[in-house]
Short mmCIF file of C-alpha atoms in Angstrom, two decimals:
data_model
loop_
_atom_site.label_atom_id
_atom_site.label_comp_id
_atom_site.label_asym_id
_atom_site.label_seq_id
_atom_site.Cartn_x
_atom_site.Cartn_y
_atom_site.Cartn_z
CA LEU A 15 41.12 -29.33 243.61
CA PRO A 16 41.24 -33.11 243.19
CA SER A 17 38.58 -34.30 240.77
CA GLN A 18 37.01 -36.59 243.37
CA VAL A 19 36.03 -33.55 245.48
CA TRP A 20 33.81 -32.34 242.66
CA THR A 21 32.62 -35.58 241.08
CA ASN A 22 31.71 -37.86 243.97
CA SER A 23 28.18 -38.53 245.28
CA ILE A 24 25.35 -36.31 244.07
CA ASN A 25 25.12 -33.99 241.06
CA GLN A 26 27.94 -35.70 239.21
CA ALA A 27 27.09 -34.35 235.73
CA ASN A 28 27.35 -30.66 236.72
CA LYS A 29 30.50 -31.30 238.72
CA MET A 30 32.11 -32.99 235.71
CA ALA A 31 31.12 -30.01 233.56
CA LEU A 32 32.78 -27.71 236.11
CA LEU A 33 35.94 -29.82 236.09
CA ALA A 34 36.06 -29.74 232.27
CA TRP A 35 35.64 -25.95 232.29
CA VAL A 36 38.48 -25.55 234.82
CA ARG A 37 40.79 -27.65 232.64
CA GLU A 38 39.80 -25.79 229.49
CA THR A 39 40.19 -22.28 230.90
CA GLY A 40 43.07 -22.96 233.30
CA ILE A 41 41.19 -20.98 235.93
CA ASP A 42 42.34 -21.41 239.54
CA LEU A 43 39.68 -22.21 242.15
CA VAL A 44 40.67 -22.61 245.79
CA GLN A 45 38.33 -24.16 248.35
CA ILE A 46 38.88 -23.38 252.04
CA ASN A 47 36.48 -23.89 254.94
CA GLY A 48 33.19 -23.98 253.09
CA GLN A 49 33.82 -21.51 250.31
CA ARG A 50 35.41 -21.79 246.88
CA ARG A 51 37.23 -18.74 245.62
CA TYR A 52 38.49 -17.37 242.34
CA GLY A 53 40.83 -14.38 242.29
CA GLY A 54 41.38 -12.01 245.16
CA PRO A 55 43.45 -10.91 243.24
CA PRO A 56 42.95 -12.46 239.78
CA PRO A 57 45.90 -13.22 237.49
CA GLY A 58 47.63 -10.10 236.18
CA TRP A 59 46.14 -7.79 238.78
CA VAL A 60 48.33 -4.75 239.56
CA GLY A 61 47.70 -2.29 242.38
CA LYS A 62 45.55 -2.16 245.48
CA PRO A 63 42.34 -4.15 246.07
CA PRO A 64 39.08 -2.52 244.91
CA PRO A 65 37.45 0.05 247.22
CA ALA A 66 34.48 -0.64 249.48
CA GLY A 67 31.25 -0.81 247.54
CA SER A 68 32.71 -2.95 244.75
CA GLU A 69 31.14 -6.23 245.91
CA VAL A 70 27.67 -7.67 245.29
CA PHE A 71 25.78 -10.39 247.13
CA ILE A 72 24.20 -13.12 244.99
CA GLY A 73 21.30 -15.08 246.44
CA LYS A 74 18.63 -17.61 245.44
CA LEU A 75 21.11 -19.65 243.38
CA PRO A 76 20.20 -23.16 242.25
CA GLN A 77 22.34 -25.40 244.45
CA ASP A 78 23.67 -27.42 241.50
CA MET A 79 24.96 -24.34 239.63
CA TYR A 80 28.70 -23.72 239.71
CA GLU A 81 31.45 -21.32 238.61
CA ASN A 82 31.50 -22.56 235.02
CA THR A 83 28.11 -20.85 234.64
CA LEU A 84 28.32 -18.11 237.26
CA ILE A 85 31.75 -16.60 236.62
CA PRO A 86 31.19 -16.02 232.87
CA LEU A 87 27.77 -14.56 233.68
CA PHE A 88 29.11 -12.06 236.21
CA GLN A 89 32.19 -11.31 234.11
CA SER A 90 29.89 -10.27 231.26
CA VAL A 91 29.06 -6.97 233.02
CA GLY A 92 32.47 -6.02 234.41
CA LYS A 93 35.96 -7.14 235.39
CA LEU A 94 35.92 -9.49 238.38
CA TYR A 95 38.47 -9.11 241.15
CA GLU A 96 37.11 -12.05 243.15
CA PHE A 97 34.27 -14.56 243.11
CA ARG A 98 33.35 -16.64 246.19
CA LEU A 99 30.81 -19.47 246.11
CA MET A 100 29.64 -20.87 249.46
CA MET A 101 29.73 -24.69 249.48
CA THR A 102 28.25 -27.59 251.45
CA PHE A 103 30.16 -30.76 252.36
CA SER A 104 28.19 -32.68 249.71
CA GLY A 105 29.52 -30.47 246.93
CA LEU A 106 26.35 -28.44 246.36
CA ASN A 107 26.51 -24.70 246.72
CA ARG A 108 24.70 -23.12 249.68
CA GLY A 109 22.54 -20.90 247.50
CA PHE A 110 24.61 -17.74 247.69
CA ALA A 111 27.88 -16.19 246.53
CA TYR A 112 29.82 -12.92 246.42
CA ALA A 113 31.25 -11.21 243.36
CA LYS A 114 33.75 -8.38 243.83
CA TYR A 115 34.47 -6.16 240.83
CA SER A 116 37.51 -4.07 240.03
CA ASN A 117 35.54 -0.91 240.87
CA ARG A 118 32.18 0.31 242.18
CA HIS A 119 30.84 0.84 238.65
CA GLY A 120 31.12 -2.88 237.97
CA ALA A 121 29.06 -3.68 241.06
CA LYS A 122 26.35 -1.19 240.02
CA GLU A 123 26.23 -2.68 236.53
CA ALA A 124 25.87 -6.20 237.96
CA ILE A 125 22.94 -5.15 240.13
CA ALA A 126 21.22 -3.34 237.27
CA ALA A 127 21.72 -6.14 234.72
CA LEU A 128 21.52 -9.34 236.76
CA ASN A 129 19.15 -8.79 239.68
CA ASN A 130 15.98 -10.89 239.14
CA LEU A 131 17.56 -12.56 236.12
CA GLU A 132 16.12 -16.01 235.43
CA VAL A 133 19.12 -18.31 235.29
CA ARG A 134 16.71 -21.20 234.82
CA GLU A 135 13.02 -21.31 234.10
CA GLY A 136 11.21 -20.08 237.19
CA CYS A 137 14.48 -19.43 239.07
CA ALA A 138 15.36 -15.72 239.34
CA ILE A 139 18.50 -14.80 241.29
CA LEU A 140 18.97 -11.95 243.71
CA VAL A 141 21.86 -9.52 243.14
CA CYS A 142 22.29 -6.62 245.55
CA LYS A 143 24.99 -4.54 247.20
CA SER A 144 27.08 -6.51 249.65
CA MET A 145 27.21 -5.10 253.16
CA GLU A 146 30.87 -6.20 253.31
CA LYS A 147 30.58 -6.66 257.07
CA CYS A 148 33.96 -6.86 258.79
CA GLU A 149 33.04 -6.89 262.49
CA LEU A 150 31.96 -9.73 264.78
CA SER A 151 30.47 -9.64 268.25
CA VAL A 152 31.46 -12.27 270.81
CA ASP A 153 29.03 -12.06 273.71
CA GLY A 154 28.97 -13.94 277.01
CA LEU A 155 32.63 -13.78 278.01
CA ALA A 156 33.27 -13.97 281.74
CA THR A 157 34.26 -10.74 283.46
CA SER A 158 37.52 -12.45 284.46
CA VAL A 159 38.61 -12.81 280.81
CA ARG A 160 41.54 -10.54 280.09
CA ARG A 161 42.07 -8.90 276.75
CA LYS A 162 45.57 -10.28 276.28
CA ASP A 163 44.35 -13.87 276.75
CA LEU A 164 41.42 -13.36 274.38
CA GLU A 165 43.71 -11.70 271.87
CA ALA A 166 46.17 -14.59 271.93
CA MET A 167 43.38 -17.09 271.22
CA ILE A 168 41.80 -15.00 268.44
CA LEU A 169 45.13 -14.40 266.70
CA GLU A 170 45.93 -18.11 266.81
CA ALA A 171 42.52 -19.20 265.50
CA THR A 172 41.83 -16.54 262.83
CA GLU A 173 43.59 -14.32 260.30
CA GLY A 174 43.25 -10.69 259.29
CA VAL A 175 42.50 -9.27 262.75
CA LEU A 176 42.71 -5.47 262.87
CA SER A 177 41.47 -4.81 266.39
CA ILE A 178 39.90 -6.44 269.44
CA THR A 179 37.92 -4.39 271.96
CA LEU A 180 36.25 -5.50 275.19
CA HIS A 181 33.02 -4.01 276.54
CA ALA A 182 30.62 -4.68 279.37
CA SER A 183 27.89 -6.79 277.76
CA PRO A 184 24.66 -4.81 277.29
CA CYS A 185 22.71 -8.08 276.86
CA GLN A 186 24.02 -10.33 279.64
CA LYS A 187 24.64 -9.60 283.31
CA GLU A 188 28.16 -10.05 284.67
CA ALA A 189 29.55 -10.73 281.21
CA GLN A 190 31.77 -9.09 278.62
CA LEU A 191 31.30 -8.58 274.90
CA ALA A 192 34.22 -8.47 272.48
CA VAL A 193 34.14 -6.71 269.11
CA LEU A 194 36.51 -8.22 266.55
CA LYS A 195 37.34 -6.16 263.47
CA TYR A 196 38.88 -7.82 260.40
CA SER A 197 40.66 -6.57 257.31
CA SER A 198 37.94 -7.80 254.92
CA HIS A 199 34.51 -9.37 254.82
CA ARG A 200 36.04 -12.64 253.67
CA ALA A 201 38.45 -12.70 256.64
CA ALA A 202 35.58 -11.92 259.01
CA ALA A 203 33.35 -14.61 257.48
CA MET A 204 36.12 -17.19 257.79
CA ALA A 205 36.71 -16.16 261.40
CA LYS A 206 33.01 -16.40 262.19
CA LYS A 207 32.87 -19.92 260.80
CA THR A 208 36.02 -20.96 262.67
CA LEU A 209 34.85 -19.55 266.00
CA MET A 210 31.38 -21.08 265.69
CA GLU A 211 32.45 -24.57 264.63
CA GLY A 212 32.00 -27.30 267.21
CA ASN A 213 30.58 -25.00 269.91
CA VAL A 214 33.93 -23.31 270.33
CA ARG A 215 34.61 -22.26 273.91
CA LEU A 216 36.50 -19.01 274.12
CA CYS A 217 38.56 -18.85 277.28
CA ARG A 218 36.53 -21.78 278.67
CA GLU A 219 33.30 -19.83 278.27
CA LYS A 220 30.55 -20.79 275.84
CA VAL A 221 29.74 -17.62 273.96
CA LYS A 222 27.62 -16.33 271.10
CA VAL A 223 29.48 -15.35 267.93
CA ALA A 224 27.57 -13.22 265.42
CA TRP A 225 27.92 -10.36 262.97
CA LEU A 226 28.04 -7.06 264.84
CA LYS A 227 24.55 -5.64 264.35
CA PRO A 228 24.22 -1.91 263.61
CA GLU A 229 21.88 -1.41 266.56
CA LEU A 230 24.36 -3.09 268.94
CA LYS A 231 27.23 -1.03 267.54
CA GLU A 232 25.15 2.11 268.02
CA LYS A 233 24.31 1.07 271.57
CA LEU A 234 27.98 0.57 272.43
CA GLN A 235 28.83 3.92 270.85
CA SER A 236 26.01 5.61 272.76
CA CYS A 237 27.29 4.13 275.99
CA LYS A 238 30.74 5.54 275.26
CA GLU A 239 29.28 8.99 274.60
CA LYS A 240 27.25 8.97 277.82
CA LEU A 241 30.27 7.90 279.85
CA PRO A 242 33.34 9.99 278.93
CA SER A 243 35.38 7.81 281.28
CA SER A 244 35.07 5.05 278.72
CA CYS A 245 37.65 6.84 276.61
CA VAL A 246 40.45 5.47 278.78
CA GLN A 247 42.92 3.57 276.60
CA ARG A 248 45.56 1.10 277.71
CA GLY A 249 48.05 1.67 274.94
CA LYS A 250 47.84 0.53 271.34
CA HIS A 251 47.95 -2.95 269.88
CA LEU A 252 47.16 -4.34 266.44
CA GLY A 253 46.92 -0.74 265.26
CA SER A 254 43.90 0.07 267.45
CA PRO A 255 43.46 1.17 271.07
CA GLU A 256 41.36 -0.75 273.53
CA PRO A 257 38.44 1.21 274.98
CA ALA A 258 37.61 0.30 278.56
CA LEU A 259 33.83 0.55 278.64
CA LEU A 260 32.61 1.34 282.12
CA SER A 261 29.61 -0.10 283.89
CA PRO A 262 26.61 2.26 284.02
CA MET A 263 26.34 1.34 287.72
CA LEU A 264 29.31 3.51 288.70
CA CYS A 265 29.90 3.10 292.44
CA ASP A 266 32.79 4.05 294.70
CA VAL A 267 35.34 2.58 292.34
CA LEU A 268 38.35 3.86 294.27
CA HIS A 269 37.10 2.12 297.43
CA CYS A 270 36.50 -1.12 295.45
CA LEU A 271 40.00 -1.06 293.99
CA ASP A 272 41.57 -0.33 297.36
CA ALA A 273 39.59 -3.20 298.97
CA LEU A 274 40.56 -5.62 296.20
CA CYS A 275 44.23 -4.71 296.52
CA ARG A 276 44.09 -5.26 300.27
CA GLN A 277 42.32 -8.59 299.81
CA GLN A 278 44.92 -9.79 297.31
CA ARG A 279 47.81 -8.17 299.22
CA LEU A 280 48.84 -6.07 296.24
CA GLY A 281 49.59 -2.91 298.19
CA THR A 282 47.90 0.50 298.20
CA PRO A 283 47.14 1.93 294.71
CA ARG A 284 48.88 5.22 293.86
CA PHE A 285 47.34 7.56 291.29
CA LEU A 286 48.94 10.10 288.98
CA THR A 287 46.84 12.48 286.83
CA LYS A 288 47.73 15.38 284.57
CA CYS A 289 45.79 17.64 282.20
CA VAL A 290 47.76 17.42 278.94
CA GLN A 291 45.50 19.14 276.38
CA VAL A 292 42.79 21.82 276.32
CA ASN A 293 40.52 22.14 273.27
CA PRO A 294 38.74 25.40 272.35
CA ASP A 295 35.37 23.63 272.65
CA GLY A 296 35.89 23.02 276.37
CA TRP A 297 37.11 19.41 276.23
CA LEU A 298 40.15 18.59 278.36
CA ARG A 299 42.42 15.59 277.87
CA TYR A 300 43.82 13.97 281.00
CA TRP A 301 46.61 11.44 281.30
CA CYS A 302 46.00 9.11 284.21
CA GLN A 303 47.87 6.21 285.77
CA VAL A 304 47.48 3.90 288.75
CA VAL A 305 50.47 2.04 290.16
CA ILE A 306 49.77 -1.08 292.23
CA PRO A 307 52.96 -2.06 294.10
CA ALA A 308 52.69 -5.85 293.68
CA TRP A 309 51.40 -5.69 290.08
CA PRO A 310 54.11 -5.84 287.40
CA LEU A 311 52.83 -2.98 285.21
CA PRO A 312 50.93 0.25 285.88
CA PHE A 313 47.53 0.87 284.29
CA SER A 314 47.42 4.09 282.30
CA GLY A 315 45.63 5.89 279.51
CA PHE A 316 43.95 9.08 278.38
CA LEU A 317 40.54 10.53 279.21
CA TRP A 318 38.51 13.38 277.70
CA VAL A 319 36.49 15.50 280.16
CA GLN A 320 34.28 18.46 279.26
CA GLU A 321 34.96 21.42 281.54
CA ASP A 322 35.55 25.15 281.24
CA VAL A 323 38.89 25.11 283.05
CA PRO A 324 41.10 22.38 284.54
CA SER A 325 39.64 21.47 287.92
CA THR A 326 39.70 18.88 290.67
CA SER A 327 36.63 17.14 289.19
CA GLY A 328 38.54 16.32 285.99
CA HIS A 329 41.33 14.71 287.97
CA GLU A 330 38.81 12.75 290.03
CA LYS A 331 37.04 11.51 286.90
CA ALA A 332 40.39 10.41 285.49
CA LYS A 333 41.18 8.53 288.71
CA ASP A 334 37.77 6.84 288.64
CA ALA A 335 38.24 5.79 285.01
CA VAL A 336 41.72 4.32 285.40
CA ALA A 337 40.59 2.60 288.62
CA TRP A 338 37.78 0.91 286.67
CA LEU A 339 40.31 -0.19 284.06
CA ALA A 340 42.48 -1.67 286.79
CA LEU A 341 39.48 -3.48 288.32
CA ARG A 342 38.53 -4.99 284.97
CA MET A 343 42.07 -6.13 284.29
CA LEU A 344 42.40 -7.60 287.76
CA GLY A 345 39.31 -9.70 287.15
CA GLU A 346 36.84 -7.79 289.32
CA SER A 347 33.27 -7.90 287.97
#
């Protein structure tokens, strides 16, 4: 980094000390979007990144303390793979950082040795296991937002996306919630910052971007379990299928789809269903598809139904599920 980034305005003495340490050690620090990073991987690293559970969260840091003090301290208990210090625009740190070790043992040693350590008189730091959260929730999307449009925007704005799923929002009426999964906590944190900056409007809708809370994730999972039709998948993309989460207010979905197609002059929907797998525990897997004459592509996917033997009800459930998928994709709330 240019020296003026570290030495201007406030706290000049500590910034100069940091700059001198960087020159002396030859260490490489890279600052991007509010965080300064060492390693990930460090010089000479061979092999895969460390496993989950190798990172610690560091809190209650003095805001004028930098890597020249922190990295040697955290290296004293184990080999560092990465160190990330969160920064303000003024050049102070934001009071917290992340240290990732080469293995889980290093993280455990850091917690045991450095948690509640007084780095200055009367200033004890917090060191605990990092949650390494990799999933974001984006709530408040209009029901007309299509996955492919959202996906295009997310891929352009952020990096490290593994999957994007759309759900009916459990918190807002007539809205959708997207779950974005990233390849690492760092990628997710960068994405969160990017999407939140400047009141970002996703698909022209002002939305709430936050870490995916465990209780919300559990609620979405519970909804999927209560509604087997939610297992419908419209192919694979980015290495992960898209679940089509159905509204708990299941009405005459076939009638709704037929009415919408008549209104938009798309032709009469034609359904195809087939039982393709029977499990010993009584679960049946159906393939289902709806073809809408004036729509360029059919909507299709798979659905699990619990029955003793293949029956008409399984086929009807499959038709209902793929009809809901078609409604959602056609922009029907």
